Amino acid sequence: MNRKWAVLAVGLAFGLPLYGQGKEDERLANSATVLQEILSEDNGLPKNILDKADCVLVFPSVKKVAIGIGTSYGRGALVCRRGPSMNAAWSAPAMYSLDQGSIGIQLGSTATDFVVVIMNQKGADQILNGKTKLGSNAAAAAGPTGAQATAYNADAMKADVLTYSRSKGLFAGVSLEGATMDSDNDANKALYGKALSAKEIVTGSEPVVAAAKPLVDLLDKTSPARK
């Protein structure tokens, strides 16, 4: 019992997150795995699309929370490029939540992975500054793959956000229009040991925690600077 209280006292003294961080570590590991797989598939996220991105938001294993209602809820991680113009290496991740409500996509009991690619400063600002409803606060479109991705023109498309999904091992561009995303403040506090907004995390000087290194290193290796 004395040992238990001693560990608690040390954690409080140094502001360490004692509870729940294991869930955040698992979320980051799953996000890295999903992104690696969707980048490696022919019909996944093309590198030339990632090269144009300001931020990437990964939601692994999104499931319906109630059969028949059509509501889906997911938790993921947002990583943005550093620098005033968001064109450099990738930042520490901020934790995010996804609420699909009753939009048209019906996931059933199968878990679906989503990768949301933020293509411009407008989209990044909207997502970093508060709750965002895709299609309302930020223009969303299904992400192009294959030949369509090769010919993709970000300026002509005028989409703030491109979305990709994977279910049962199959990758496809899918629109998440109507879905709501917001910063997961409790998870961010658990991960960093203090209250931080998503914007403070990705635009500040927060170090990349050990659990996030596979995700951030993958992005730095695949797309070290915006083109």
GROMACS .gro file of N, CA and C in nm, residues 84-167:
model
  252
   84PRO      N    1   0.493   2.810  -4.027
   84PRO     CA    2   0.382   2.904  -4.045
   84PRO      C    3   0.298   2.871  -4.168
   85SER      N    4   0.361   2.815  -4.272
   85SER     CA    5   0.289   2.780  -4.395
   85SER      C    6   0.253   2.632  -4.402
   86MET      N    7   0.278   2.560  -4.294
   86MET     CA    8   0.250   2.416  -4.289
   86MET      C    9   0.310   2.344  -4.409
   87ASN      N   10   0.440   2.359  -4.428
   87ASN     CA   11   0.505   2.295  -4.542
   87ASN      C   12   0.632   2.220  -4.504
   88ALA      N   13   0.653   2.197  -4.375
   88ALA     CA   14   0.777   2.134  -4.330
   88ALA      C   15   0.750   1.992  -4.280
   89ALA      N   16   0.834   1.944  -4.187
   89ALA     CA   17   0.817   1.811  -4.129
   89ALA      C   18   0.692   1.808  -4.041
   90TRP      N   19   0.659   1.688  -3.989
   90TRP     CA   20   0.532   1.667  -3.922
   90TRP      C   21   0.542   1.689  -3.772
   91SER      N   22   0.431   1.733  -3.713
   91SER     CA   23   0.424   1.773  -3.573
   91SER      C   24   0.395   1.655  -3.481
   92ALA      N   25   0.397   1.684  -3.351
   92ALA     CA   26   0.341   1.590  -3.253
   92ALA      C   27   0.192   1.576  -3.280
   93PRO      N   28   0.132   1.461  -3.248
   93PRO     CA   29  -0.010   1.439  -3.279
   93PRO      C   30  -0.105   1.495  -3.173
   94ALA      N   31  -0.221   1.537  -3.219
   94ALA     CA   32  -0.331   1.574  -3.130
   94ALA      C   33  -0.441   1.469  -3.144
   95MET      N   34  -0.503   1.433  -3.032
   95MET     CA   35  -0.607   1.331  -3.035
   95MET      C   36  -0.741   1.393  -3.075
   96TYR      N   37  -0.818   1.319  -3.156
   96TYR     CA   38  -0.947   1.368  -3.207
   96TYR      C   39  -1.054   1.261  -3.196
   97SER      N   40  -1.180   1.306  -3.197
   97SER     CA   41  -1.295   1.216  -3.199
   97SER      C   42  -1.375   1.240  -3.326
   98LEU      N   43  -1.445   1.135  -3.371
   98LEU     CA   44  -1.528   1.140  -3.490
   98LEU      C   45  -1.668   1.092  -3.455
   99ASP      N   46  -1.769   1.169  -3.495
   99ASP     CA   47  -1.908   1.130  -3.474
   99ASP      C   48  -1.978   1.137  -3.608
  100GLN      N   49  -2.017   1.022  -3.662
  100GLN     CA   50  -2.081   1.021  -3.793
  100GLN      C   51  -2.229   1.050  -3.788
  101GLY      N   52  -2.289   1.047  -3.671
  101GLY     CA   53  -2.432   1.070  -3.663
  101GLY      C   54  -2.509   0.972  -3.748
  102SER      N   55  -2.603   1.022  -3.826
  102SER     CA   56  -2.686   0.933  -3.908
  102SER      C   57  -2.666   0.960  -4.056
  103ILE      N   58  -2.541   0.986  -4.096
  103ILE     CA   59  -2.515   1.010  -4.238
  103ILE      C   60  -2.529   0.880  -4.316
  104GLY      N   61  -2.521   0.889  -4.447
  104GLY     CA   62  -2.560   0.777  -4.532
  104GLY      C   63  -2.479   0.650  -4.518
  105ILE      N   64  -2.352   0.657  -4.481
  105ILE     CA   65  -2.270   0.537  -4.476
  105ILE      C   66  -2.314   0.449  -4.359
  106GLN      N   67  -2.347   0.326  -4.387
  106GLN     CA   68  -2.386   0.232  -4.282
  106GLN      C   69  -2.273   0.130  -4.265
  107LEU      N   70  -2.210   0.129  -4.150
  107LEU     CA   71  -2.093   0.045  -4.130
  107LEU      C   72  -2.128  -0.095  -4.081
  108GLY      N   73  -2.248  -0.116  -4.031
  108GLY     CA   74  -2.281  -0.245  -3.973
  108GLY      C   75  -2.191  -0.276  -3.856
  109SER      N   76  -2.161  -0.404  -3.839
  109SER     CA   77  -2.077  -0.444  -3.725
  109SER      C   78  -1.930  -0.448  -3.762
  110THR      N   79  -1.896  -0.418  -3.886
  110THR     CA   80  -1.757  -0.424  -3.932
  110THR      C   81  -1.685  -0.294  -3.901
  111ALA      N   82  -1.567  -0.305  -3.843
  111ALA     CA   83  -1.487  -0.186  -3.815
  111ALA      C   84  -1.435  -0.127  -3.946
  112THR      N   85  -1.438   0.004  -3.955
  112THR     CA   86  -1.391   0.075  -4.074
  112THR      C   87  -1.283   0.174  -4.033
  113ASP      N   88  -1.173   0.174  -4.107
  113ASP     CA   89  -1.066   0.272  -4.084
  113ASP      C   90  -1.087   0.391  -4.176
  114PHE      N   91  -1.069   0.511  -4.123
  114PHE     CA   92  -1.080   0.633  -4.203
  114PHE      C   93  -0.949   0.711  -4.197
  115VAL      N   94  -0.909   0.765  -4.311
  115VAL     CA   95  -0.797   0.859  -4.317
  115VAL      C   96  -0.850   0.987  -4.381
  116VAL      N   97  -0.840   1.096  -4.307
  116VAL     CA   98  -0.889   1.227  -4.352
  116VAL      C   99  -0.768   1.313  -4.384
  117VAL      N  100  -0.759   1.360  -4.508
  117VAL     CA  101  -0.644   1.438  -4.554
  117VAL      C  102  -0.687   1.582  -4.570
  118ILE      N  103  -0.627   1.671  -4.492
  118ILE     CA  104  -0.663   1.814  -4.496
  118ILE      C  105  -0.572   1.882  -4.598
  119MET      N  106  -0.633   1.941  -4.701
  119MET     CA  107  -0.558   1.982  -4.820
  119MET      C  108  -0.519   2.129  -4.824
  120ASN      N  109  -0.566   2.211  -4.732
  120ASN     CA  110  -0.532   2.353  -4.740
  120ASN      C  111  -0.538   2.418  -4.602
  121GLN      N  112  -0.492   2.542  -4.596
  121GLN     CA  113  -0.487   2.615  -4.469
  121GLN      C  114  -0.626   2.639  -4.413
  122LYS      N  115  -0.724   2.664  -4.499
  122LYS     CA  116  -0.861   2.686  -4.453
  122LYS      C  117  -0.914   2.564  -4.377
  123GLY      N  118  -0.895   2.447  -4.435
  123GLY     CA  119  -0.939   2.326  -4.370
  123GLY      C  120  -0.866   2.300  -4.240
  124ALA      N  121  -0.735   2.323  -4.240
  124ALA     CA  122  -0.655   2.302  -4.119
  124ALA      C  123  -0.700   2.397  -4.008
  125ASP      N  124  -0.720   2.525  -4.042
  125ASP     CA  125  -0.762   2.624  -3.942
  125ASP      C  126  -0.896   2.585  -3.881
  126GLN      N  127  -0.988   2.540  -3.966
  126GLN     CA  128  -1.122   2.504  -3.918
  126GLN      C  129  -1.115   2.387  -3.820
  127ILE      N  130  -1.041   2.284  -3.856
  127ILE     CA  131  -1.033   2.164  -3.773
  127ILE      C  132  -0.957   2.191  -3.644
  128LEU      N  133  -0.857   2.277  -3.649
  128LEU     CA  134  -0.777   2.307  -3.529
  128LEU      C  135  -0.847   2.402  -3.433
  129ASN      N  136  -0.945   2.477  -3.481
  129ASN     CA  137  -1.006   2.582  -3.398
  129ASN      C  138  -1.139   2.543  -3.335
  130GLY      N  139  -1.180   2.419  -3.349
  130GLY     CA  140  -1.305   2.380  -3.284
  130GLY      C  141  -1.376   2.270  -3.358
  131LYS      N  142  -1.495   2.236  -3.310
  131LYS     CA  143  -1.574   2.128  -3.370
  131LYS      C  144  -1.602   2.160  -3.516
  132THR      N  145  -1.580   2.061  -3.602
  132THR     CA  146  -1.595   2.081  -3.745
  132THR      C  147  -1.693   1.979  -3.803
  133LYS      N  148  -1.792   2.029  -3.876
  133LYS     CA  149  -1.884   1.941  -3.948
  133LYS      C  150  -1.847   1.943  -4.095
  134LEU      N  151  -1.805   1.828  -4.144
  134LEU     CA  152  -1.761   1.820  -4.283
  134LEU      C  153  -1.879   1.844  -4.377
  135GLY      N  154  -1.853   1.926  -4.478
  135GLY     CA  155  -1.959   1.963  -4.571
  135GLY      C  156  -2.026   2.092  -4.533
  136SER      N  157  -2.011   2.132  -4.406
  136SER     CA  158  -2.068   2.258  -4.359
  136SER      C  159  -1.957   2.357  -4.327
  137ASN      N  160  -1.871   2.322  -4.230
  137ASN     CA  161  -1.757   2.408  -4.195
  137ASN      C  162  -1.639   2.388  -4.289
  138ALA      N  163  -1.627   2.270  -4.346
  138ALA     CA  164  -1.516   2.239  -4.436
  138ALA      C  165  -1.568   2.153  -4.550
  139ALA      N  166  -1.534   2.191  -4.674
  139ALA     CA  167  -1.579   2.116  -4.791
  139ALA      C  168  -1.507   1.982  -4.797
  140ALA      N  169  -1.584   1.872  -4.810
  140ALA     CA  170  -1.527   1.738  -4.809
  140ALA      C  171  -1.560   1.665  -4.938
  141ALA      N  172  -1.469   1.576  -4.979
  141ALA     CA  173  -1.491   1.495  -5.099
  141ALA      C  174  -1.422   1.361  -5.080
  142ALA      N  175  -1.472   1.259  -5.151
  142ALA     CA  176  -1.405   1.130  -5.150
  142ALA      C  177  -1.267   1.144  -5.215
  143GLY      N  178  -1.168   1.086  -5.152
  143GLY     CA  179  -1.031   1.099  -5.201
  143GLY      C  180  -1.008   1.022  -5.330
  144PRO      N  181  -0.940   1.083  -5.427
  144PRO     CA  182  -0.914   1.015  -5.554
  144PRO      C  183  -0.806   0.908  -5.537
  145THR      N  184  -0.813   0.805  -5.620
  145THR     CA  185  -0.713   0.699  -5.622
  145THR      C  186  -0.674   0.672  -5.767
  146GLY      N  187  -0.566   0.597  -5.783
  146GLY     CA  188  -0.523   0.555  -5.917
  146GLY      C  189  -0.501   0.671  -6.012
  147ALA      N  190  -0.555   0.658  -6.134
  147ALA     CA  191  -0.536   0.760  -6.237
  147ALA      C  192  -0.597   0.893  -6.198
  148GLN      N  193  -0.709   0.888  -6.125
  148GLN     CA  194  -0.772   1.013  -6.080
  148GLN      C  195  -0.680   1.091  -5.988
  149ALA      N  196  -0.606   1.021  -5.903
  149ALA     CA  197  -0.514   1.088  -5.811
  149ALA      C  198  -0.398   1.150  -5.886
  150THR      N  199  -0.351   1.083  -5.990
  150THR     CA  200  -0.240   1.137  -6.070
  150THR      C  201  -0.278   1.269  -6.133
  151ALA      N  202  -0.404   1.281  -6.176
  151ALA     CA  203  -0.450   1.403  -6.242
  151ALA      C  204  -0.513   1.502  -6.146
  152TYR      N  205  -0.507   1.474  -6.015
  152TYR     CA  206  -0.577   1.558  -5.917
  152TYR      C  207  -0.519   1.700  -5.913
  153ASN      N  208  -0.609   1.797  -5.919
  153ASN     CA  209  -0.571   1.938  -5.911
  153ASN      C  210  -0.641   1.999  -5.789
  154ALA      N  211  -0.564   2.024  -5.682
  154ALA     CA  212  -0.623   2.071  -5.557
  154ALA      C  213  -0.695   2.204  -5.575
  155ASP      N  214  -0.637   2.294  -5.653
  155ASP     CA  215  -0.698   2.426  -5.672
  155ASP      C  216  -0.830   2.416  -5.747
  156ALA      N  217  -0.836   2.327  -5.844
  156ALA     CA  218  -0.958   2.313  -5.923
  156ALA      C  219  -1.068   2.243  -5.844
  157MET      N  220  -1.032   2.146  -5.763
  157MET     CA  221  -1.131   2.070  -5.687
  157MET      C  222  -1.193   2.151  -5.574
  158LYS      N  223  -1.116   2.238  -5.514
  158LYS     CA  224  -1.163   2.324  -5.404
  158LYS      C  225  -1.217   2.245  -5.285
  159ALA      N  226  -1.163   2.128  -5.263
  159ALA     CA  227  -1.201   2.048  -5.145
  159ALA      C  228  -1.102   2.077  -5.032
  160ASP      N  229  -1.155   2.110  -4.915
  160ASP     CA  230  -1.069   2.132  -4.799
  160ASP      C  231  -1.019   1.999  -4.743
  161VAL      N  232  -1.100   1.895  -4.757
  161VAL     CA  233  -1.072   1.766  -4.695
  161VAL      C  234  -1.101   1.654  -4.793
  162LEU      N  235  -1.008   1.558  -4.805
  162LEU     CA  236  -1.031   1.436  -4.881
  162LEU      C  237  -1.037   1.319  -4.784
  163THR      N  238  -1.128   1.225  -4.808
  163THR     CA  239  -1.144   1.115  -4.713
  163THR      C  240  -1.125   0.980  -4.783
  164TYR      N  241  -1.059   0.890  -4.710
  164TYR     CA  242  -1.035   0.753  -4.756
  164TYR      C  243  -1.084   0.658  -4.647
  165SER      N  244  -1.125   0.538  -4.688
  165SER     CA  245  -1.170   0.440  -4.589
  165SER      C  246  -1.124   0.300  -4.627
  166ARG      N  247  -1.123   0.213  -4.528
  166ARG     CA  248  -1.090   0.072  -4.550
  166ARG      C  249  -1.180  -0.013  -4.462
  167SER      N  250  -1.247  -0.109  -4.524
  167SER     CA  251  -1.332  -0.202  -4.450
  167SER      C  252  -1.312  -0.341  -4.508
   0.00000   0.00000   0.00000
